[in-house]
Tab-separated table of C-alpha atoms and ligand atoms in Angstrom:
chain	number	residue	atom	x	y	z
A	1	MET	CA	-76.095	74.540	204.452
A	2	ARG	CA	-76.147	71.281	206.439
A	3	ILE	CA	-76.981	68.143	204.437
A	4	GLY	CA	-78.091	64.985	206.244
A	5	ILE	CA	-77.457	61.848	204.221
A	6	ILE	CA	-78.890	58.413	205.002
A	7	GLY	CA	-76.217	55.958	203.912
A	8	ALA	CA	-72.470	56.584	203.920
A	9	GLY	CA	-71.280	54.320	201.113
A	10	GLN	CA	-69.462	55.461	197.983
A	11	LEU	CA	-72.431	57.494	196.754
A	12	GLY	CA	-72.442	59.322	200.093
A	13	GLN	CA	-68.699	59.821	199.774
A	14	MET	CA	-68.984	61.357	196.302
A	15	LEU	CA	-71.877	63.538	197.483
A	16	GLY	CA	-69.675	64.536	200.430
A	17	PHE	CA	-66.788	65.594	198.162
A	18	ALA	CA	-69.161	67.622	195.981
A	19	ALA	CA	-70.698	69.190	199.115
A	20	ARG	CA	-67.268	70.232	200.367
A	21	ASP	CA	-66.621	72.045	197.062
A	22	LEU	CA	-69.960	73.846	197.453
A	23	GLY	CA	-69.133	74.848	201.049
A	24	MET	CA	-71.819	72.560	202.518
A	25	GLN	CA	-71.452	70.265	205.550
A	26	CYS	CA	-72.552	66.637	205.508
A	27	ARG	CA	-73.552	64.269	208.297
A	28	PHE	CA	-74.495	60.643	207.702
A	29	VAL	CA	-76.349	57.694	209.223
A	30	ASP	CA	-74.905	54.252	208.470
A	31	PRO	CA	-74.563	51.079	210.547
A	32	ALA	CA	-71.121	50.191	209.125
A	33	PRO	CA	-67.959	51.016	211.054
A	34	LYS	CA	-65.754	53.398	208.996
A	35	PRO	CA	-67.941	53.558	205.859
A	36	PRO	CA	-66.517	55.322	202.750
A	37	ALA	CA	-68.245	58.655	203.463
A	38	ALA	CA	-66.718	58.890	206.955
A	39	VAL	CA	-63.893	60.906	205.317
A	40	CYS	CA	-66.472	63.604	204.452
A	41	GLY	CA	-68.247	64.173	207.769
A	42	PRO	CA	-69.515	62.661	211.033
A	43	VAL	CA	-71.407	59.363	210.833
A	44	ILE	CA	-74.134	58.383	213.298
A	45	GLN	CA	-73.414	54.658	213.444
A	46	GLU	CA	-76.910	53.197	213.640
A	47	ALA	CA	-79.300	51.181	211.479
A	48	PHE	CA	-81.042	53.032	208.620
A	49	ASP	CA	-84.410	52.639	210.356
A	50	ASN	CA	-83.230	53.677	213.829
A	51	ALA	CA	-85.772	56.365	214.754
A	52	ASP	CA	-83.497	58.066	217.261
A	53	ALA	CA	-80.562	58.240	214.812
A	54	LEU	CA	-82.808	59.639	212.059
A	55	ALA	CA	-84.267	62.195	214.482
A	56	ARG	CA	-80.728	63.269	215.411
A	57	LEU	CA	-79.836	63.550	211.733
A	58	ALA	CA	-82.954	65.631	211.027
A	59	ALA	CA	-82.295	67.890	214.031
A	60	SER	CA	-78.804	68.738	212.764
A	61	SER	CA	-79.633	69.143	209.032
A	62	ASP	CA	-81.304	71.777	206.848
A	63	VAL	CA	-82.305	69.110	204.349
A	64	VAL	CA	-82.120	65.298	204.404
A	65	THR	CA	-81.423	63.025	201.443
A	66	TYR	CA	-80.507	59.359	200.987
A	67	GLU	CA	-78.017	57.398	198.922
A	68	PHE	CA	-79.445	54.026	199.837
A	69	GLU	CA	-82.803	52.734	198.630
A	70	ASN	CA	-83.779	50.380	201.425
A	71	VAL	CA	-84.686	53.065	203.942
A	72	PRO	CA	-88.258	52.506	205.236
A	73	VAL	CA	-90.554	55.115	203.658
A	74	ASP	CA	-92.359	55.546	207.007
A	75	ALA	CA	-89.078	56.521	208.660
A	76	LEU	CA	-88.553	59.177	205.958
A	77	LEU	CA	-92.100	60.478	206.331
A	78	LYS	CA	-91.485	60.858	210.058
A	79	ILE	CA	-88.403	63.027	209.568
A	80	ALA	CA	-90.131	64.929	206.748
A	81	GLU	CA	-92.372	66.394	209.481
A	82	ARG	CA	-89.298	68.252	210.804
A	83	VAL	CA	-87.099	68.940	207.803
A	84	PRO	CA	-87.442	68.655	203.990
A	85	VAL	CA	-86.580	65.160	202.724
A	86	TYR	CA	-85.571	64.934	199.054
A	87	PRO	CA	-86.141	63.015	196.817
A	88	PRO	CA	-89.749	62.821	198.064
A	89	PRO	CA	-90.484	59.627	200.023
A	90	VAL	CA	-93.343	58.819	197.597
A	91	ALA	CA	-90.743	58.385	194.809
A	92	LEU	CA	-88.763	55.988	196.982
A	93	GLY	CA	-91.969	54.069	197.715
A	94	HIS	CA	-92.469	53.425	193.993
A	95	ALA	CA	-88.844	52.475	193.411
A	96	GLN	CA	-88.878	49.997	196.320
A	97	ASP	CA	-91.669	47.907	194.824
A	98	ARG	CA	-91.197	46.650	191.261
A	99	LEU	CA	-94.967	46.290	190.858
A	100	ALA	CA	-95.705	49.882	191.906
A	101	GLU	CA	-92.817	51.032	189.691
A	102	LYS	CA	-94.170	49.229	186.633
A	103	GLN	CA	-97.705	50.475	187.269
A	104	LEU	CA	-96.303	53.992	187.459
A	105	PHE	CA	-94.497	53.573	184.099
A	106	GLN	CA	-97.774	52.334	182.590
A	107	ARG	CA	-99.790	55.239	183.993
A	108	LEU	CA	-97.260	57.689	182.557
A	109	ALA	CA	-97.199	55.956	179.131
A	110	ILE	CA	-93.512	55.041	179.506
A	111	PRO	CA	-93.083	51.809	177.507
A	112	LEU	CA	-91.871	48.782	179.484
A	113	PRO	CA	-91.462	45.012	179.039
A	114	GLU	CA	-94.609	42.935	179.442
A	115	TYR	CA	-94.964	41.647	183.014
A	116	HIS	CA	-97.307	39.820	185.375
A	117	ARG	CA	-97.853	40.072	189.083
A	118	VAL	CA	-97.058	36.707	190.704
A	119	ASP	CA	-98.445	35.894	194.158
A	120	THR	CA	-99.028	32.155	193.749
A	121	PHE	CA	-97.448	29.298	191.782
A	122	ASP	CA	-100.573	29.283	189.584
A	123	ASP	CA	-99.888	32.940	188.737
A	124	LEU	CA	-96.367	31.939	187.705
A	125	GLU	CA	-97.615	29.171	185.415
A	126	LEU	CA	-100.137	31.540	183.884
A	127	ALA	CA	-97.424	34.185	183.375
A	128	ALA	CA	-95.162	31.605	181.704
A	129	ASN	CA	-97.997	30.644	179.339
A	130	ARG	CA	-98.497	34.255	178.380
A	131	LEU	CA	-94.877	35.437	178.258
A	132	GLY	CA	-93.187	32.281	176.949
A	133	PHE	CA	-89.576	31.303	177.711
A	134	PRO	CA	-87.171	32.624	178.743
A	135	LEU	CA	-88.781	34.873	181.318
A	136	VAL	CA	-87.374	36.614	184.383
A	137	LEU	CA	-88.829	36.143	187.843
A	138	LYS	CA	-87.968	38.993	190.210
A	139	THR	CA	-88.730	39.744	193.837
A	140	ARG	CA	-90.853	42.866	194.144
A	141	ARG	CA	-88.695	44.239	196.939
A	142	LEU	CA	-85.026	44.389	197.975
A	143	GLY	CA	-83.525	43.332	194.648
A	144	TYR	CA	-80.432	45.136	193.361
A	145	ASP	CA	-77.481	44.439	191.048
A	146	GLY	CA	-79.299	41.411	189.616
A	147	LYS	CA	-79.972	39.898	193.067
A	148	GLY	CA	-83.419	38.480	193.780
A	149	GLN	CA	-84.015	37.386	190.196
A	150	PHE	CA	-84.053	34.159	188.247
A	151	VAL	CA	-84.055	33.640	184.476
A	152	ILE	CA	-86.410	30.740	183.739
A	153	ARG	CA	-85.484	29.014	180.475
A	154	ARG	CA	-87.859	26.029	180.446
A	155	PRO	CA	-91.027	24.827	182.225
A	156	ALA	CA	-89.036	22.447	184.459
A	157	GLU	CA	-87.327	25.467	186.082
A	158	LEU	CA	-90.534	27.127	187.261
A	159	GLY	CA	-90.488	25.293	190.603
A	160	ILE	CA	-86.899	26.094	191.497
A	161	ALA	CA	-87.279	29.735	190.422
A	162	TRP	CA	-90.390	29.970	192.600
A	163	HIS	CA	-88.467	28.695	195.635
A	164	GLU	CA	-85.277	30.676	194.908
A	165	CYS	CA	-87.252	33.916	194.739
A	166	GLY	CA	-89.043	33.285	198.014
A	167	GLY	CA	-92.422	32.080	196.755
A	168	ALA	CA	-94.424	35.306	197.194
A	169	ASP	CA	-94.593	38.970	196.149
A	170	LEU	CA	-92.963	38.460	192.756
A	171	ILE	CA	-93.054	39.830	189.235
A	172	ALA	CA	-92.633	37.725	186.093
A	173	GLU	CA	-91.166	39.713	183.256
A	174	GLN	CA	-90.749	39.124	179.558
A	175	TRP	CA	-87.113	38.436	178.596
A	176	VAL	CA	-85.932	41.381	176.513
A	177	ASN	CA	-83.465	40.591	173.759
A	178	PHE	CA	-82.058	44.080	173.996
A	179	ASP	CA	-79.325	45.521	171.780
A	180	TYR	CA	-77.860	47.376	174.756
A	181	GLU	CA	-78.828	49.190	177.959
A	182	VAL	CA	-78.897	52.920	178.687
A	183	SER	CA	-79.644	55.178	181.599
A	184	ALA	CA	-81.177	58.617	181.504
A	185	ILE	CA	-80.217	60.829	184.421
A	186	GLY	CA	-82.127	63.992	185.195
A	187	ALA	CA	-82.542	66.391	188.091
A	188	ARG	CA	-85.286	68.736	189.263
A	189	ASN	CA	-84.862	71.489	191.839
A	190	VAL	CA	-87.230	72.890	194.448
A	191	SER	CA	-88.504	75.504	191.927
A	192	GLY	CA	-89.330	72.772	189.409
A	193	ASP	CA	-86.510	73.450	186.920
A	194	ILE	CA	-85.277	70.316	185.165
A	195	ILE	CA	-81.933	69.366	183.616
A	196	CYS	CA	-81.053	66.149	181.773
A	197	TYR	CA	-77.661	64.522	181.267
A	198	PRO	CA	-76.875	62.947	177.916
A	199	LEU	CA	-77.914	59.347	177.539
A	200	THR	CA	-75.367	56.895	178.978
A	201	ARG	CA	-74.774	53.445	177.504
A	202	ASN	CA	-74.156	50.749	180.120
A	203	ALA	CA	-72.757	47.231	180.058
A	204	HIS	CA	-73.582	44.798	182.873
A	205	ALA	CA	-72.163	41.392	183.761
A	206	ALA	CA	-74.033	39.103	186.154
A	207	GLY	CA	-76.423	41.998	186.843
A	208	ILE	CA	-73.617	44.359	187.983
A	209	LEU	CA	-72.694	47.494	186.040
A	210	GLN	CA	-69.229	47.119	184.473
A	211	THR	CA	-68.814	50.099	182.122
A	212	SER	CA	-70.657	53.247	181.096
A	213	ILE	CA	-70.015	55.600	178.184
A	214	ALA	CA	-71.514	58.999	177.442
A	215	PRO	CA	-72.822	60.739	175.486
A	216	LEU	CA	-74.678	58.116	173.487
A	217	GLN	CA	-74.793	59.573	169.998
A	218	ASN	CA	-78.405	58.948	169.123
A	219	GLU	CA	-80.593	62.050	169.044
A	220	VAL	CA	-83.900	60.183	168.690
A	221	LEU	CA	-83.327	57.954	171.718
A	222	THR	CA	-81.879	60.830	173.729
A	223	ARG	CA	-84.953	63.056	173.179
A	224	ARG	CA	-87.331	60.194	173.927
A	225	ALA	CA	-85.530	59.238	177.151
A	226	GLU	CA	-85.499	62.893	178.218
A	227	LYS	CA	-89.245	62.988	177.739
A	228	TYR	CA	-89.709	59.935	179.992
A	229	VAL	CA	-87.420	61.299	182.707
A	230	THR	CA	-89.085	64.704	182.604
A	231	THR	CA	-92.514	63.072	182.881
A	232	LEU	CA	-91.396	61.079	185.935
A	233	LEU	CA	-89.767	64.090	187.606
A	234	ARG	CA	-92.867	66.258	187.138
A	235	HIS	CA	-95.359	63.580	188.107
A	236	LEU	CA	-93.536	62.757	191.351
A	237	ASP	CA	-93.002	66.452	192.183
A	238	TYR	CA	-89.459	65.247	192.426
A	239	VAL	CA	-86.471	67.092	193.865
A	240	GLY	CA	-82.934	65.765	193.323
A	241	VAL	CA	-81.280	63.414	190.819
A	242	LEU	CA	-83.174	60.467	189.330
A	243	ALA	CA	-81.795	57.730	187.062
A	244	LEU	CA	-84.044	55.807	184.686
A	245	GLU	CA	-82.607	52.544	183.327
A	246	LEU	CA	-83.866	51.405	179.940
A	247	PHE	CA	-83.378	48.613	177.415
A	248	VAL	CA	-82.748	49.589	173.792
A	249	ARG	CA	-84.195	47.299	171.145
A	250	GLY	CA	-83.910	48.796	167.677
A	251	GLU	CA	-85.451	52.254	167.967
A	252	GLN	CA	-87.511	51.141	170.954
A	253	LEU	CA	-86.829	52.150	174.576
A	254	LEU	CA	-88.271	49.971	177.357
A	255	ALA	CA	-88.059	51.131	180.966
A	256	ASN	CA	-86.511	48.633	183.369
A	257	GLU	CA	-86.403	50.563	186.638
A	258	PHE	CA	-85.623	53.935	188.166
A	259	ALA	CA	-83.399	54.897	191.074
A	260	PRO	CA	-84.415	57.914	193.189
A	261	ARG	CA	-80.808	58.907	193.844
A	262	VAL	CA	-77.430	59.588	192.282
A	263	HIS	CA	-76.467	56.570	190.201
A	264	ASN	CA	-73.414	54.481	189.347
A	265	SER	CA	-74.014	55.069	185.625
A	266	GLY	CA	-73.536	58.823	186.216
A	267	HIS	CA	-70.112	58.598	187.874
A	268	TRP	CA	-68.442	59.674	184.620
A	269	SER	CA	-70.003	63.119	185.202
A	270	ILE	CA	-67.488	63.941	187.993
A	271	GLU	CA	-64.825	64.561	185.356
A	272	GLY	CA	-67.021	64.512	182.254
A	273	ALA	CA	-69.634	67.184	182.968
A	274	GLU	CA	-70.165	70.433	184.811
A	275	PRO	CA	-72.017	70.175	187.158
A	276	SER	CA	-71.560	66.493	188.031
A	277	GLN	CA	-74.619	64.482	189.045
A	278	PHE	CA	-73.481	64.836	192.685
A	279	THR	CA	-73.247	68.634	192.515
A	280	ALA	CA	-76.563	68.765	190.641
A	281	HIS	CA	-78.249	66.693	193.369
A	282	LEU	CA	-76.959	69.006	196.098
A	283	LEU	CA	-77.934	72.163	194.186
A	284	ALA	CA	-81.396	70.715	193.526
A	285	ILE	CA	-82.151	69.709	197.130
A	286	SER	CA	-80.741	72.917	198.625
A	287	GLY	CA	-83.086	75.177	196.647
A	288	GLN	CA	-80.486	76.479	194.198
A	289	ALA	CA	-80.524	76.999	190.434
A	290	LEU	CA	-79.581	74.043	188.234
A	291	PRO	CA	-77.165	74.908	185.428
A	292	GLU	CA	-77.568	72.981	182.162
A	293	PRO	CA	-74.855	70.249	182.208
A	294	ARG	CA	-71.876	71.176	180.045
A	295	LEU	CA	-69.982	68.202	178.612
A	296	MET	CA	-66.201	68.329	179.010
A	297	ALA	CA	-65.387	65.389	176.721
A	298	HIS	CA	-66.494	61.934	175.640
A	299	ALA	CA	-66.438	60.051	178.932
A	300	GLY	CA	-66.163	56.420	179.933
A	301	MET	CA	-66.285	54.702	183.316
A	302	LEU	CA	-65.030	51.320	184.435
A	303	ASN	CA	-66.191	49.894	187.765
A	304	LEU	CA	-63.512	48.218	189.878
A	305	ILE	CA	-65.295	45.200	191.289
A	306	GLY	CA	-63.799	42.834	193.848
A	307	LYS	CA	-60.235	44.172	193.454
A	308	ILE	CA	-58.276	47.335	192.821
A	309	PRO	CA	-55.151	46.472	190.817
A	310	GLU	CA	-51.776	47.248	192.301
A	311	ASN	CA	-49.446	49.784	190.650
A	312	LEU	CA	-52.003	50.762	188.081
A	313	GLN	CA	-50.300	52.912	185.413
A	314	LEU	CA	-53.016	55.285	184.290
A	315	PRO	CA	-52.823	57.684	181.333
A	316	SER	CA	-53.365	61.373	182.137
A	317	ALA	CA	-56.871	61.160	180.678
A	318	ALA	CA	-57.883	58.671	183.386
A	319	THR	CA	-58.864	59.268	187.022
A	320	LEU	CA	-59.018	56.593	189.707
A	321	HIS	CA	-61.621	56.809	192.472
A	322	ASP	CA	-60.833	54.431	195.326
A	323	TYR	CA	-63.735	54.317	197.807
A	324	GLY	CA	-61.513	52.897	200.558
A	325	LYS	CA	-63.585	49.731	201.007
A	326	ALA	CA	-62.254	46.332	202.038
A	327	PRO	CA	-61.988	44.002	199.000
A	328	ARG	CA	-64.658	41.321	198.667
A	329	PRO	CA	-65.776	39.403	195.564
A	330	GLY	CA	-68.529	41.228	193.701
A	331	ARG	CA	-68.087	44.424	195.754
A	332	LYS	CA	-67.797	47.816	194.036
A	333	LEU	CA	-64.485	49.161	195.395
A	334	GLY	CA	-63.834	52.059	193.055
A	335	HIS	CA	-64.066	53.233	189.486
A	336	ILE	CA	-61.921	54.825	186.805
A	337	THR	CA	-63.118	57.585	184.493
A	338	VAL	CA	-61.500	58.193	181.099
A	339	LEU	CA	-61.981	61.231	178.896
A	340	GLY	CA	-61.401	61.405	175.144
A	341	ASP	CA	-61.600	64.150	172.508
A	342	SER	CA	-63.757	61.842	170.403
A	343	ALA	CA	-65.943	58.806	171.010
A	344	ALA	CA	-63.316	56.683	169.227
A	345	ALA	CA	-60.465	57.996	171.433
A	346	ARG	CA	-62.569	57.360	174.551
A	347	ASP	CA	-63.466	53.840	173.416
A	348	THR	CA	-59.794	52.993	172.759
A	349	LEU	CA	-58.766	54.253	176.190
A	350	LEU	CA	-61.573	52.354	177.903
A	351	ALA	CA	-60.761	49.122	176.055
A	352	GLN	CA	-57.065	49.420	177.063
A	353	LEU	CA	-58.077	50.076	180.637
A	354	CYS	CA	-60.409	47.057	180.767
A	355	GLU	CA	-57.539	44.928	179.439
A	356	THR	CA	-55.084	46.269	182.071
A	357	VAL	CA	-57.510	45.829	184.955
A	358	MET	CA	-58.502	42.335	183.887
A	359	HIS	CA	-54.867	41.143	183.751
A	360	SER	CA	-53.589	42.912	186.843
A	361	THR	CA	-52.890	41.531	190.298
A	362	PRO	CA	-55.274	42.544	193.059
A	363	GLN	CA	-54.158	44.904	195.825
B	401	AMP	P1	-82.390	44.850	187.479
B	401	AMP	O1	-82.032	44.449	188.860
B	401	AMP	O2	-83.842	44.694	187.163
B	401	AMP	O3	-81.867	46.211	187.110
B	401	AMP	O4	-81.622	43.833	186.509
B	401	AMP	C1	-80.205	43.806	186.433
B	401	AMP	C2	-79.805	43.486	185.007
B	401	AMP	O5	-80.353	42.209	184.603
B	401	AMP	C3	-80.317	44.476	183.969
B	401	AMP	O6	-79.495	45.608	183.895
B	401	AMP	C4	-80.261	43.609	182.711
B	401	AMP	O7	-78.933	43.492	182.233
B	401	AMP	C5	-80.719	42.249	183.219
B	401	AMP	N1	-82.190	42.120	183.078
B	401	AMP	C6	-83.116	42.443	184.011
B	401	AMP	N2	-84.375	42.251	183.544
B	401	AMP	C7	-84.250	41.800	182.280
B	401	AMP	C8	-85.183	41.415	181.260
B	401	AMP	N3	-86.502	41.455	181.463
B	401	AMP	N4	-84.691	41.016	180.057
B	401	AMP	C9	-83.356	40.952	179.850
B	401	AMP	N5	-82.425	41.283	180.770
B	401	AMP	C10	-82.852	41.717	181.979
């Protein structure tokens, strides 16, 4: 089976490693020279919307997928005329526009924070009157890892937020005083079978994911999140892995956004579950059966952002994944997974690891 992947970053690399174990071949499109996934297969070094490069990818693949969300939907629809493209481009279309995404959550009765569409400064003032302060102003498109958003704390900041966010095509969102954040990862295959991973608890700093732990031990929230993910997967006639990010406030779950792809908050599944999210994605898009995920342990994941410490002494229960990227502040360069026999053992290991990484010298 030949898998064409648009994007050759770390997600492509981890898909590539999983593909190798399944006896599949991968080929990528990515404009970067020597991207992380180049170790897994040939890379057509062109822009993500280069029609010729995408046509070449489609011509040499049995199925095409993407690890990068800013691929033009039209470009995907074009290659879908020649070869199956999963997840379906319509799902990507919703995920690329925060307004369409929120309207979809509403239609499917998935609870979400209150929001307002903002096209003019008057809209923003009206939204502020209705939502109160603080509120979050977000660009509808091209925002990720907290980029393209501004937390407005008082009326005097409305003007600068308006300019910072580009002054058009925005969403104003109620500030959620959440207890913590979770993600619900599920997969659906070509036959429509669905699997769900246990709920993962995530901690972000400056909008970037820092740590994840799984399974979250809360049956009520887990069942509810599974229901939301299943609803999304069915409604979108989805094929592949999908991650739904949610805020937890008391017993309430509020949907923030979904990613139509394998997700950083599921990296723990490489060591922590069988199959991993990467294997599940490949099985799903290649028309194979999806085994129910079996948990191997209590898992934790720490992102290595901006630096990978030198001479890291890791316990045997920890695994380092170095994506082979050049260091740059704020850049995800790798991650470490830890496994514990109990949630407490996992939490201790993860806390020690965070301490070591924070006080280490960069490579
Ligand atoms: P996003 O790009 O929408 O996923 O936002 C990145 C992170 O910013 C989220 O994971 C939250 O930690 C925080 N955030 C985004 N929207 C809100 C909100 N409405 N209320 C509180 N925190 C938020």
